[in-house]
Structures are given as structure tokens and as C-alpha cells.
């Protein structure tokens, strides 16, 4: 291969530097680096080294020492090397302590990390927006289901009340029939001469009427208590479902499904990946739901 500085063939055994960015090969003489300086360079510095041309592209506002490699070799003195400087900072050269070289690499790494952080933040913002939209749709579906369920319960309660009213009306009609029968018997017994038999019949009918009235009153009371208990239970269920609908629900989409999977462990892994750990005791229930297009 040819040297990117002098465009001559790189002979075996020559001391070379390979650019980490453009992968160009340079003689140390073309870079104005002495053999003593080259020997003092660390392997880490050699692996992360960038040629002056790549440094000019990455960093602006440098001194004139960042010009591309010269086509001819110039005298090897300490003033003509591959050093470069940043505004407000001292020059950095191969003879500079290793900490300065690491600072330069850290600046590049910091810029790359900042770009990565911005992209990651953008991705999380989009993911959070999608989650908010999904939660909004889920809440609307829950509210719609609750309204439908409440309408059905109200219809059931109305039907139950109508049935009870119909039963009470039937009891009243039977009582009226018994009273009419009792009056008819009273008129029939008026012509009976045997007062004792008439009195016994009246007492018997009166006792039967009292027993029937007690049975009717007990039945009405029991039906009323049962209806009140049923209505109270239904109201409690409605309140519980409304409270449950207000709890914090999360739907995570596009999670691969595997056999014998542990959803709690999957949720824990996701929470650790987003740096928001969630304990298993904080999860009331977790299950998979079918997709909307199925």
C-alpha cells in the first residue's frame, strides 16, 4: 500500500501510523514524528490516532498546524509535528502526556455519547407518545364497557322491580279474593241457627286469615330484604369496577411471545431496561391481551 502523505510504497518494516477514521497509512517521517517520539506512543494512542485531514473535518477553529500532510518531508524538529490545539487549550502532540491524549479522545466520545443520548431521548419520547395514545384508547374502551354494563344492570334492576310489583299485585288480589270469600261466608252463616258452629267457623276463618296474612307479610318482607341486598351488591360491584378502571394500567405492545414465558420476569426486564424498576409486589395482575386486528 502507498503512504497517503508522500504517495510512495510502504516497505515492510517501516514505521507507520494507521488513521482510525479514514484508514489511511502514513510514514512517521511524513507526519514529522521522530523515531523516539514514535516509540513513546502507547498502543491505545496508535489505535485511536486520526490523521490531520480527518481532524480538520471533525474539529473547526484549529491552528494552521492542522493542514493536510505535506507532500515533501520537512525538517524533523520539535516545532513541526502533528500537534493540534483547541481554542482556549494548550496544543496536544505525541510528546504531550497520555492524559491529554485521553482528554482528546474523551471529547470525541462525549460528542458521540451526546448524539446517542439525543437519539435515545427522541426514541423514548415517541414511545411515550404511543403509550399515551394506547392508554387513552384503552381507557375509552373501559369507560364504554362500564357504561354498557351499567345500562344492562339498570335494565335488570328495572325488570326485577317490575316482577316484584307484579307479585305484590297478585298477593293483593288474593287477599281481596279471600276477604270477599270471607264476607260471603259471613252472609251465609247469618242464616245458621247454631251460633256455636257459626262462631267456630268464624274463628277458624279468622285464624286462617291471620296465618295467611302473616305468610304474605313474611314473603313480602323477605322479598324486599332480598331485593335491597341485591341492589346493594350491584351498587358495590359498580363502585368497584369504577375504582378498578381508574387504576394505572399499562399495555406493552410488540413483545415476542414464547412458550412457558414468565410475564412478571419480562416486565421486570423491561423496567430495568428503561431504568425504572418495578417490584413484582406492585403488579396486581399481568396477562396478554389479543391484538385489536384479530
PDB file of C-alpha atoms in Angstrom:
ATOM      1  CA  UNK A   1       0.000   0.000   0.000  1.00  0.00           C
ATOM      2  CA  UNK A   2       1.086   3.618  -0.606  1.00  0.00           C
ATOM      3  CA  UNK A   3       1.630   6.280   2.025  1.00  0.00           C
ATOM      4  CA  UNK A   4      -1.199   8.830   1.992  1.00  0.00           C
ATOM      5  CA  UNK A   5       1.340  11.615   2.613  1.00  0.00           C
ATOM      6  CA  UNK A   6       4.172  11.021   0.131  1.00  0.00           C
ATOM      7  CA  UNK A   7       2.320   8.544  -2.142  1.00  0.00           C
ATOM      8  CA  UNK A   8       5.214   6.086  -2.054  1.00  0.00           C
ATOM      9  CA  UNK A   9       5.080   2.366  -1.374  1.00  0.00           C
ATOM     10  CA  UNK A  10       5.185   1.455   2.306  1.00  0.00           C
ATOM     11  CA  UNK A  11       8.071  -1.014   2.620  1.00  0.00           C
ATOM     12  CA  UNK A  12       7.964  -3.897   5.097  1.00  0.00           C
ATOM     13  CA  UNK A  13       9.364  -2.952   8.478  1.00  0.00           C
ATOM     14  CA  UNK A  14       8.683   0.774   8.012  1.00  0.00           C
ATOM     15  CA  UNK A  15       7.316   2.664  10.972  1.00  0.00           C
ATOM     16  CA  UNK A  16       3.726   3.606  10.075  1.00  0.00           C
ATOM     17  CA  UNK A  17       0.601   5.059  11.620  1.00  0.00           C
ATOM     18  CA  UNK A  18      -2.874   3.937  10.528  1.00  0.00           C
ATOM     19  CA  UNK A  19      -5.697   6.511  10.667  1.00  0.00           C
ATOM     20  CA  UNK A  20      -8.599   5.250  12.781  1.00  0.00           C
ATOM     21  CA  UNK A  21     -11.118   7.276  10.707  1.00  0.00           C
ATOM     22  CA  UNK A  22     -10.117   7.063   7.018  1.00  0.00           C
ATOM     23  CA  UNK A  23      -7.819   4.003   7.418  1.00  0.00           C
ATOM     24  CA  UNK A  24      -5.033   5.843   5.592  1.00  0.00           C
ATOM     25  CA  UNK A  25      -1.407   4.769   6.177  1.00  0.00           C
ATOM     26  CA  UNK A  26       1.348   7.345   6.816  1.00  0.00           C
ATOM     27  CA  UNK A  27       5.106   7.223   7.287  1.00  0.00           C
ATOM     28  CA  UNK A  28       6.123   8.743  10.588  1.00  0.00           C
ATOM     29  CA  UNK A  29       8.555  10.896   8.597  1.00  0.00           C
ATOM     30  CA  UNK A  30       5.616  12.346   6.610  1.00  0.00           C
ATOM     31  CA  UNK A  31       3.971  13.225   9.914  1.00  0.00           C
ATOM     32  CA  UNK A  32       7.137  14.893  11.283  1.00  0.00           C
ATOM     33  CA  UNK A  33       7.391  12.330  14.091  1.00  0.00           C
ATOM     34  CA  UNK A  34      10.788  11.222  15.304  1.00  0.00           C
ATOM     35  CA  UNK A  35      11.530   7.570  15.990  1.00  0.00           C
ATOM     36  CA  UNK A  36      11.999   8.346  19.682  1.00  0.00           C
ATOM     37  CA  UNK A  37       8.607  10.014  19.745  1.00  0.00           C
ATOM     38  CA  UNK A  38       7.039   7.074  17.868  1.00  0.00           C
ATOM     39  CA  UNK A  39       8.486   4.610  20.377  1.00  0.00           C
ATOM     40  CA  UNK A  40       6.960   6.571  23.251  1.00  0.00           C
ATOM     41  CA  UNK A  41       3.439   6.366  21.766  1.00  0.00           C
ATOM     42  CA  UNK A  42       1.108   3.920  23.510  1.00  0.00           C
ATOM     43  CA  UNK A  43      -0.829   1.213  21.671  1.00  0.00           C
ATOM     44  CA  UNK A  44      -4.076   2.867  22.748  1.00  0.00           C
ATOM     45  CA  UNK A  45      -2.978   6.157  21.175  1.00  0.00           C
ATOM     46  CA  UNK A  46      -1.941   4.387  17.954  1.00  0.00           C
ATOM     47  CA  UNK A  47      -5.311   2.582  17.748  1.00  0.00           C
ATOM     48  CA  UNK A  48      -7.285   5.835  18.224  1.00  0.00           C
ATOM     49  CA  UNK A  49      -4.969   8.049  16.119  1.00  0.00           C
ATOM     50  CA  UNK A  50      -6.519  10.198  13.363  1.00  0.00           C
ATOM     51  CA  UNK A  51      -4.668  11.895  10.548  1.00  0.00           C
ATOM     52  CA  UNK A  52      -4.594  15.717  10.289  1.00  0.00           C
ATOM     53  CA  UNK A  53      -7.078  15.656   7.384  1.00  0.00           C
ATOM     54  CA  UNK A  54      -9.691  13.826   9.466  1.00  0.00           C
ATOM     55  CA  UNK A  55      -9.009  16.100  12.427  1.00  0.00           C
ATOM     56  CA  UNK A  56      -9.654  19.132  10.189  1.00  0.00           C
ATOM     57  CA  UNK A  57     -13.049  17.695   9.223  1.00  0.00           C
ATOM     58  CA  UNK A  58     -14.045  16.894  12.820  1.00  0.00           C
ATOM     59  CA  UNK A  59     -12.672  19.978  14.585  1.00  0.00           C
ATOM     60  CA  UNK A  60     -13.003  23.541  13.289  1.00  0.00           C
ATOM     61  CA  UNK A  61     -11.206  26.562  14.567  1.00  0.00           C
ATOM     62  CA  UNK A  62      -7.818  24.887  14.889  1.00  0.00           C
ATOM     63  CA  UNK A  63      -4.412  26.471  14.223  1.00  0.00           C
ATOM     64  CA  UNK A  64      -2.561  26.252  10.925  1.00  0.00           C
ATOM     65  CA  UNK A  65      -0.834  23.110  12.192  1.00  0.00           C
ATOM     66  CA  UNK A  66      -3.931  21.110  11.143  1.00  0.00           C
ATOM     67  CA  UNK A  67      -3.301  21.441   7.423  1.00  0.00           C
ATOM     68  CA  UNK A  68      -3.187  18.185   5.409  1.00  0.00           C
ATOM     69  CA  UNK A  69       0.011  16.193   5.338  1.00  0.00           C
ATOM     70  CA  UNK A  70       2.674  17.843   3.231  1.00  0.00           C
ATOM     71  CA  UNK A  71       3.856  16.093   0.060  1.00  0.00           C
ATOM     72  CA  UNK A  72       7.507  16.550   0.944  1.00  0.00           C
ATOM     73  CA  UNK A  73       9.363  15.771   4.117  1.00  0.00           C
ATOM     74  CA  UNK A  74      10.293  18.775   6.224  1.00  0.00           C
ATOM     75  CA  UNK A  75      12.956  19.050   8.942  1.00  0.00           C
ATOM     76  CA  UNK A  76      12.319  16.910  11.967  1.00  0.00           C
ATOM     77  CA  UNK A  77      12.296  19.427  14.796  1.00  0.00           C
ATOM     78  CA  UNK A  78      10.013  19.772  17.771  1.00  0.00           C
ATOM     79  CA  UNK A  79       8.090  22.685  16.247  1.00  0.00           C
ATOM     80  CA  UNK A  80       6.945  20.746  13.173  1.00  0.00           C
ATOM     81  CA  UNK A  81       4.924  17.797  14.408  1.00  0.00           C
ATOM     82  CA  UNK A  82       1.323  16.602  14.171  1.00  0.00           C
ATOM     83  CA  UNK A  83       0.179  18.595  17.207  1.00  0.00           C
ATOM     84  CA  UNK A  84      -3.133  20.466  17.169  1.00  0.00           C
ATOM     85  CA  UNK A  85      -4.889  22.781  19.550  1.00  0.00           C
ATOM     86  CA  UNK A  86      -8.432  23.756  20.551  1.00  0.00           C
ATOM     87  CA  UNK A  87      -9.386  27.348  21.338  1.00  0.00           C
ATOM     88  CA  UNK A  88      -8.613  28.069  24.954  1.00  0.00           C
ATOM     89  CA  UNK A  89      -6.491  24.904  25.417  1.00  0.00           C
ATOM     90  CA  UNK A  90      -2.784  24.013  25.099  1.00  0.00           C
ATOM     91  CA  UNK A  91      -1.537  22.145  21.990  1.00  0.00           C
ATOM     92  CA  UNK A  92      -1.696  18.350  22.002  1.00  0.00           C
ATOM     93  CA  UNK A  93       1.174  16.418  20.400  1.00  0.00           C
ATOM     94  CA  UNK A  94       2.635  12.925  20.569  1.00  0.00           C
ATOM     95  CA  UNK A  95       5.017  14.187  23.253  1.00  0.00           C
ATOM     96  CA  UNK A  96       2.138  15.501  25.351  1.00  0.00           C
ATOM     97  CA  UNK A  97       1.391  13.354  28.426  1.00  0.00           C
ATOM     98  CA  UNK A  98      -1.032  10.475  27.923  1.00  0.00           C
ATOM     99  CA  UNK A  99      -3.732  12.235  29.978  1.00  0.00           C
ATOM    100  CA  UNK A 100      -4.003  14.998  27.316  1.00  0.00           C
ATOM    101  CA  UNK A 101      -4.424  12.419  24.566  1.00  0.00           C
ATOM    102  CA  UNK A 102      -7.134  10.709  26.579  1.00  0.00           C
ATOM    103  CA  UNK A 103      -8.835  14.080  27.054  1.00  0.00           C
ATOM    104  CA  UNK A 104      -8.971  14.490  23.288  1.00  0.00           C
ATOM    105  CA  UNK A 105     -10.434  11.032  22.837  1.00  0.00           C
ATOM    106  CA  UNK A 106     -12.881  11.761  25.664  1.00  0.00           C
ATOM    107  CA  UNK A 107     -14.100  14.874  23.824  1.00  0.00           C
ATOM    108  CA  UNK A 108     -14.870  12.819  20.734  1.00  0.00           C
ATOM    109  CA  UNK A 109     -16.512  10.114  22.827  1.00  0.00           C
ATOM    110  CA  UNK A 110     -18.538  12.732  24.710  1.00  0.00           C
ATOM    111  CA  UNK A 111     -19.852  14.227  21.469  1.00  0.00           C
ATOM    112  CA  UNK A 112     -20.796  10.784  20.195  1.00  0.00           C
ATOM    113  CA  UNK A 113     -22.455   9.925  23.510  1.00  0.00           C
ATOM    114  CA  UNK A 114     -24.371  13.226  23.446  1.00  0.00           C
ATOM    115  CA  UNK A 115     -25.692  12.425  19.951  1.00  0.00           C
ATOM    116  CA  UNK A 116     -26.624   8.912  21.073  1.00  0.00           C
ATOM    117  CA  UNK A 117     -28.382  10.349  24.139  1.00  0.00           C
ATOM    118  CA  UNK A 118     -30.397  12.731  21.973  1.00  0.00           C
ATOM    119  CA  UNK A 119     -31.452   9.896  19.647  1.00  0.00           C
ATOM    120  CA  UNK A 120     -32.342   7.715  22.619  1.00  0.00           C
ATOM    121  CA  UNK A 121     -34.339  10.546  24.178  1.00  0.00           C
ATOM    122  CA  UNK A 122     -36.192  11.087  20.896  1.00  0.00           C
ATOM    123  CA  UNK A 123     -36.989   7.375  20.670  1.00  0.00           C
ATOM    124  CA  UNK A 124     -38.288   7.317  24.247  1.00  0.00           C
ATOM    125  CA  UNK A 125     -40.419  10.409  23.575  1.00  0.00           C
ATOM    126  CA  UNK A 126     -42.010   8.692  20.561  1.00  0.00           C
ATOM    127  CA  UNK A 127     -42.526   5.527  22.616  1.00  0.00           C
ATOM    128  CA  UNK A 128     -44.111   7.510  25.445  1.00  0.00           C
ATOM    129  CA  UNK A 129     -46.431   9.270  22.967  1.00  0.00           C
ATOM    130  CA  UNK A 130     -47.511   5.901  21.545  1.00  0.00           C
ATOM    131  CA  UNK A 131     -48.090   4.568  25.068  1.00  0.00           C
ATOM    132  CA  UNK A 132     -50.192   7.620  25.978  1.00  0.00           C
ATOM    133  CA  UNK A 133     -52.311   7.142  22.858  1.00  0.00           C
ATOM    134  CA  UNK A 134     -52.728   3.445  23.625  1.00  0.00           C
ATOM    135  CA  UNK A 135     -53.693   4.171  27.242  1.00  0.00           C
ATOM    136  CA  UNK A 136     -56.208   6.792  26.092  1.00  0.00           C
ATOM    137  CA  UNK A 137     -57.870   4.305  23.728  1.00  0.00           C
ATOM    138  CA  UNK A 138     -57.827   1.640  26.456  1.00  0.00           C
ATOM    139  CA  UNK A 139     -59.459   3.998  28.971  1.00  0.00           C
ATOM    140  CA  UNK A 140     -62.136   4.962  26.448  1.00  0.00           C
ATOM    141  CA  UNK A 141     -62.876   1.282  25.813  1.00  0.00           C
ATOM    142  CA  UNK A 142     -63.108   0.611  29.563  1.00  0.00           C
ATOM    143  CA  UNK A 143     -65.453   3.569  30.052  1.00  0.00           C
ATOM    144  CA  UNK A 144     -67.627   2.426  27.147  1.00  0.00           C
ATOM    145  CA  UNK A 145     -67.769  -1.104  28.568  1.00  0.00           C
ATOM    146  CA  UNK A 146     -68.688   0.228  32.018  1.00  0.00           C
ATOM    147  CA  UNK A 147     -71.455   2.390  30.580  1.00  0.00           C
ATOM    148  CA  UNK A 148     -72.845  -0.575  28.652  1.00  0.00           C
ATOM    149  CA  UNK A 149     -72.616  -2.786  31.737  1.00  0.00           C
ATOM    150  CA  UNK A 150     -74.346  -0.139  33.866  1.00  0.00           C
ATOM    151  CA  UNK A 151     -77.164   0.167  31.319  1.00  0.00           C
ATOM    152  CA  UNK A 152     -77.616  -3.609  31.399  1.00  0.00           C
ATOM    153  CA  UNK A 153     -77.660  -3.619  35.213  1.00  0.00           C
ATOM    154  CA  UNK A 154     -80.189  -0.795  35.305  1.00  0.00           C
ATOM    155  CA  UNK A 155     -82.367  -2.704  32.852  1.00  0.00           C
ATOM    156  CA  UNK A 156     -82.085  -5.842  35.021  1.00  0.00           C
ATOM    157  CA  UNK A 157     -82.963  -3.898  38.179  1.00  0.00           C
ATOM    158  CA  UNK A 158     -85.944  -2.299  36.440  1.00  0.00           C
ATOM    159  CA  UNK A 159     -87.162  -5.726  35.300  1.00  0.00           C
ATOM    160  CA  UNK A 160     -86.726  -7.086  38.840  1.00  0.00           C
ATOM    161  CA  UNK A 161     -88.760  -4.218  40.275  1.00  0.00           C
ATOM    162  CA  UNK A 162     -91.499  -4.825  37.717  1.00  0.00           C
ATOM    163  CA  UNK A 163     -91.583  -8.518  38.634  1.00  0.00           C
ATOM    164  CA  UNK A 164     -91.825  -7.675  42.344  1.00  0.00           C
ATOM    165  CA  UNK A 165     -94.630  -5.215  41.691  1.00  0.00           C
ATOM    166  CA  UNK A 166     -96.460  -7.844  39.665  1.00  0.00           C
ATOM    167  CA  UNK A 167     -96.045 -10.379  42.501  1.00  0.00           C
ATOM    168  CA  UNK A 168     -97.280  -7.858  45.091  1.00  0.00           C
ATOM    169  CA  UNK A 169    -100.308  -7.101  42.947  1.00  0.00           C
ATOM    170  CA  UNK A 170    -101.035 -10.836  42.765  1.00  0.00           C
ATOM    171  CA  UNK A 171    -100.832 -11.077  46.570  1.00  0.00           C
ATOM    172  CA  UNK A 172    -103.212  -8.144  46.932  1.00  0.00           C
ATOM    173  CA  UNK A 173    -105.686  -9.724  44.531  1.00  0.00           C
ATOM    174  CA  UNK A 174    -105.581 -12.978  46.500  1.00  0.00           C
ATOM    175  CA  UNK A 175    -106.156 -11.088  49.748  1.00  0.00           C
ATOM    176  CA  UNK A 176    -109.076  -9.247  48.212  1.00  0.00           C
ATOM    177  CA  UNK A 177    -110.475 -12.574  46.996  1.00  0.00           C
ATOM    178  CA  UNK A 178    -110.128 -14.065  50.473  1.00  0.00           C
ATOM    179  CA  UNK A 179    -111.801 -11.075  52.028  1.00  0.00           C
ATOM    180  CA  UNK A 180    -114.652 -11.342  49.546  1.00  0.00           C
ATOM    181  CA  UNK A 181    -114.963 -15.029  50.339  1.00  0.00           C
ATOM    182  CA  UNK A 182    -114.942 -14.209  54.000  1.00  0.00           C
ATOM    183  CA  UNK A 183    -117.718 -11.683  53.553  1.00  0.00           C
ATOM    184  CA  UNK A 184    -119.726 -14.183  51.555  1.00  0.00           C
ATOM    185  CA  UNK A 185    -119.301 -16.775  54.289  1.00  0.00           C
ATOM    186  CA  UNK A 186    -120.388 -14.231  56.865  1.00  0.00           C
ATOM    187  CA  UNK A 187    -123.583 -13.602  54.934  1.00  0.00           C
ATOM    188  CA  UNK A 188    -124.165 -17.334  54.538  1.00  0.00           C
ATOM    189  CA  UNK A 189    -123.639 -18.033  58.212  1.00  0.00           C
ATOM    190  CA  UNK A 190    -126.122 -15.348  59.181  1.00  0.00           C
ATOM    191  CA  UNK A 191    -128.942 -17.784  58.493  1.00  0.00           C
ATOM    192  CA  UNK A 192    -127.422 -20.604  60.521  1.00  0.00           C
ATOM    193  CA  UNK A 193    -129.233 -21.239  63.755  1.00  0.00           C
ATOM    194  CA  UNK A 194    -126.418 -22.899  65.537  1.00  0.00           C
ATOM    195  CA  UNK A 195    -124.481 -19.979  66.937  1.00  0.00           C
ATOM    196  CA  UNK A 196    -121.702 -22.195  68.224  1.00  0.00           C
ATOM    197  CA  UNK A 197    -120.959 -23.634  64.822  1.00  0.00           C
ATOM    198  CA  UNK A 198    -121.097 -20.173  63.300  1.00  0.00           C
ATOM    199  CA  UNK A 199    -118.737 -18.870  65.947  1.00  0.00           C
ATOM    200  CA  UNK A 200    -116.334 -21.784  65.422  1.00  0.00           C
ATOM    201  CA  UNK A 201    -116.391 -21.220  61.673  1.00  0.00           C
ATOM    202  CA  UNK A 202    -115.699 -17.535  62.125  1.00  0.00           C
ATOM    203  CA  UNK A 203    -112.834 -18.210  64.478  1.00  0.00           C
ATOM    204  CA  UNK A 204    -111.385 -20.741  62.068  1.00  0.00           C
ATOM    205  CA  UNK A 205    -111.632 -18.359  59.134  1.00  0.00           C
ATOM    206  CA  UNK A 206    -110.175 -15.576  61.219  1.00  0.00           C
ATOM    207  CA  UNK A 207    -107.239 -17.757  62.211  1.00  0.00           C
ATOM    208  CA  UNK A 208    -106.672 -18.835  58.634  1.00  0.00           C
ATOM    209  CA  UNK A 209    -106.770 -15.237  57.521  1.00  0.00           C
ATOM    210  CA  UNK A 210    -104.282 -14.213  60.202  1.00  0.00           C
ATOM    211  CA  UNK A 211    -101.938 -17.047  59.227  1.00  0.00           C
ATOM    212  CA  UNK A 212    -102.197 -16.167  55.559  1.00  0.00           C
ATOM    213  CA  UNK A 213    -101.607 -12.519  56.320  1.00  0.00           C
ATOM    214  CA  UNK A 214     -98.507 -13.415  58.324  1.00  0.00           C
ATOM    215  CA  UNK A 215     -97.255 -15.573  55.474  1.00  0.00           C
ATOM    216  CA  UNK A 216     -97.916 -12.813  52.961  1.00  0.00           C
ATOM    217  CA  UNK A 217     -96.231 -10.222  55.187  1.00  0.00           C
ATOM    218  CA  UNK A 218     -93.244 -12.533  55.702  1.00  0.00           C
ATOM    219  CA  UNK A 219     -92.957 -13.211  51.979  1.00  0.00           C
ATOM    220  CA  UNK A 220     -93.157  -9.506  51.160  1.00  0.00           C
ATOM    221  CA  UNK A 221     -90.600  -8.656  53.838  1.00  0.00           C
ATOM    222  CA  UNK A 222     -88.216 -11.385  52.660  1.00  0.00           C
ATOM    223  CA  UNK A 223     -88.560 -10.325  49.027  1.00  0.00           C
ATOM    224  CA  UNK A 224     -87.964  -6.694  49.983  1.00  0.00           C
ATOM    225  CA  UNK A 225     -84.847  -7.545  52.007  1.00  0.00           C
ATOM    226  CA  UNK A 226     -83.508  -9.751  49.241  1.00  0.00           C
ATOM    227  CA  UNK A 227     -84.121  -7.031  46.659  1.00  0.00           C
ATOM    228  CA  UNK A 228     -82.382  -4.450  48.862  1.00  0.00           C
ATOM    229  CA  UNK A 229     -79.409  -6.793  49.346  1.00  0.00           C
ATOM    230  CA  UNK A 230     -79.204  -7.461  45.606  1.00  0.00           C
ATOM    231  CA  UNK A 231     -79.309  -3.757  44.801  1.00  0.00           C
ATOM    232  CA  UNK A 232     -76.627  -3.043  47.426  1.00  0.00           C
ATOM    233  CA  UNK A 233     -74.369  -5.760  45.995  1.00  0.00           C
ATOM    234  CA  UNK A 234     -74.842  -4.431  42.480  1.00  0.00           C
ATOM    235  CA  UNK A 235     -74.000  -0.898  43.599  1.00  0.00           C
ATOM    236  CA  UNK A 236     -70.875  -2.217  45.350  1.00  0.00           C
ATOM    237  CA  UNK A 237     -69.798  -4.038  42.188  1.00  0.00           C
ATOM    238  CA  UNK A 238     -70.363  -0.919  40.089  1.00  0.00           C
ATOM    239  CA  UNK A 239     -68.259   1.149  42.512  1.00  0.00           C
ATOM    240  CA  UNK A 240     -65.502  -1.486  42.500  1.00  0.00           C
ATOM    241  CA  UNK A 241     -65.392  -1.630  38.705  1.00  0.00           C
ATOM    242  CA  UNK A 242     -65.286   2.147  38.503  1.00  0.00           C
ATOM    243  CA  UNK A 243     -62.414   2.250  41.002  1.00  0.00           C
ATOM    244  CA  UNK A 244     -60.609  -0.533  39.157  1.00  0.00           C
ATOM    245  CA  UNK A 245     -60.956   1.335  35.867  1.00  0.00           C
ATOM    246  CA  UNK A 246     -59.143   4.295  37.402  1.00  0.00           C
ATOM    247  CA  UNK A 247     -56.090   2.269  38.379  1.00  0.00           C
ATOM    248  CA  UNK A 248     -52.856   2.682  36.467  1.00  0.00           C
ATOM    249  CA  UNK A 249     -52.899   0.169  33.625  1.00  0.00           C
ATOM    250  CA  UNK A 250     -50.027  -0.267  31.191  1.00  0.00           C
ATOM    251  CA  UNK A 251     -50.161  -2.034  27.851  1.00  0.00           C
ATOM    252  CA  UNK A 252     -46.844  -3.032  26.289  1.00  0.00           C
ATOM    253  CA  UNK A 253     -47.044  -3.909  22.603  1.00  0.00           C
ATOM    254  CA  UNK A 254     -44.782  -5.892  20.259  1.00  0.00           C
ATOM    255  CA  UNK A 255     -43.417  -8.152  22.998  1.00  0.00           C
ATOM    256  CA  UNK A 256     -42.459 -11.554  21.497  1.00  0.00           C
ATOM    257  CA  UNK A 257     -44.476 -14.455  22.874  1.00  0.00           C
ATOM    258  CA  UNK A 258     -42.713 -17.649  23.859  1.00  0.00           C
ATOM    259  CA  UNK A 259     -43.713 -20.920  25.451  1.00  0.00           C
ATOM    260  CA  UNK A 260     -43.624 -21.169  29.231  1.00  0.00           C
ATOM    261  CA  UNK A 261     -42.878 -17.435  29.458  1.00  0.00           C
ATOM    262  CA  UNK A 262     -42.955 -15.601  32.780  1.00  0.00           C
ATOM    263  CA  UNK A 263     -44.721 -12.283  32.235  1.00  0.00           C
ATOM    264  CA  UNK A 264     -43.555 -10.970  35.619  1.00  0.00           C
ATOM    265  CA  UNK A 265     -39.919 -11.593  34.671  1.00  0.00           C
ATOM    266  CA  UNK A 266     -40.471  -9.960  31.265  1.00  0.00           C
ATOM    267  CA  UNK A 267     -41.993  -6.912  32.950  1.00  0.00           C
ATOM    268  CA  UNK A 268     -39.071  -6.763  35.368  1.00  0.00           C
ATOM    269  CA  UNK A 269     -36.562  -6.894  32.496  1.00  0.00           C
ATOM    270  CA  UNK A 270     -38.374  -4.093  30.639  1.00  0.00           C
ATOM    271  CA  UNK A 271     -38.479  -1.935  33.769  1.00  0.00           C
ATOM    272  CA  UNK A 272     -34.731  -2.443  34.333  1.00  0.00           C
ATOM    273  CA  UNK A 273     -34.010  -1.647  30.670  1.00  0.00           C
ATOM    274  CA  UNK A 274     -35.780   1.734  30.942  1.00  0.00           C
ATOM    275  CA  UNK A 275     -34.143   2.388  34.337  1.00  0.00           C
ATOM    276  CA  UNK A 276     -37.492   2.371  36.153  1.00  0.00           C
ATOM    277  CA  UNK A 277     -37.515  -0.753  38.332  1.00  0.00           C
ATOM    278  CA  UNK A 278     -40.920  -2.171  39.269  1.00  0.00           C
ATOM    279  CA  UNK A 279     -41.300  -4.699  42.080  1.00  0.00           C
ATOM    280  CA  UNK A 280     -43.453  -7.781  41.484  1.00  0.00           C
ATOM    281  CA  UNK A 281     -45.497  -6.976  44.579  1.00  0.00           C
ATOM    282  CA  UNK A 282     -46.547  -3.699  42.899  1.00  0.00           C
ATOM    283  CA  UNK A 283     -48.135  -5.631  39.987  1.00  0.00           C
ATOM    284  CA  UNK A 284     -51.747  -6.636  40.756  1.00  0.00           C
ATOM    285  CA  UNK A 285     -52.281  -8.619  37.580  1.00  0.00           C
ATOM    286  CA  UNK A 286     -50.477  -9.178  34.283  1.00  0.00           C
ATOM    287  CA  UNK A 287     -51.689 -11.018  31.225  1.00  0.00           C
ATOM    288  CA  UNK A 288     -51.559 -10.962  27.475  1.00  0.00           C
ATOM    289  CA  UNK A 289     -54.459  -9.470  25.529  1.00  0.00           C
ATOM    290  CA  UNK A 290     -55.382 -10.197  21.886  1.00  0.00           C
ATOM    291  CA  UNK A 291     -54.404  -7.679  19.252  1.00  0.00           C
ATOM    292  CA  UNK A 292     -57.048  -5.270  18.018  1.00  0.00           C
ATOM    293  CA  UNK A 293     -56.879  -6.548  14.401  1.00  0.00           C
ATOM    294  CA  UNK A 294     -57.543 -10.167  15.391  1.00  0.00           C
TER     295      UNK A 294
END
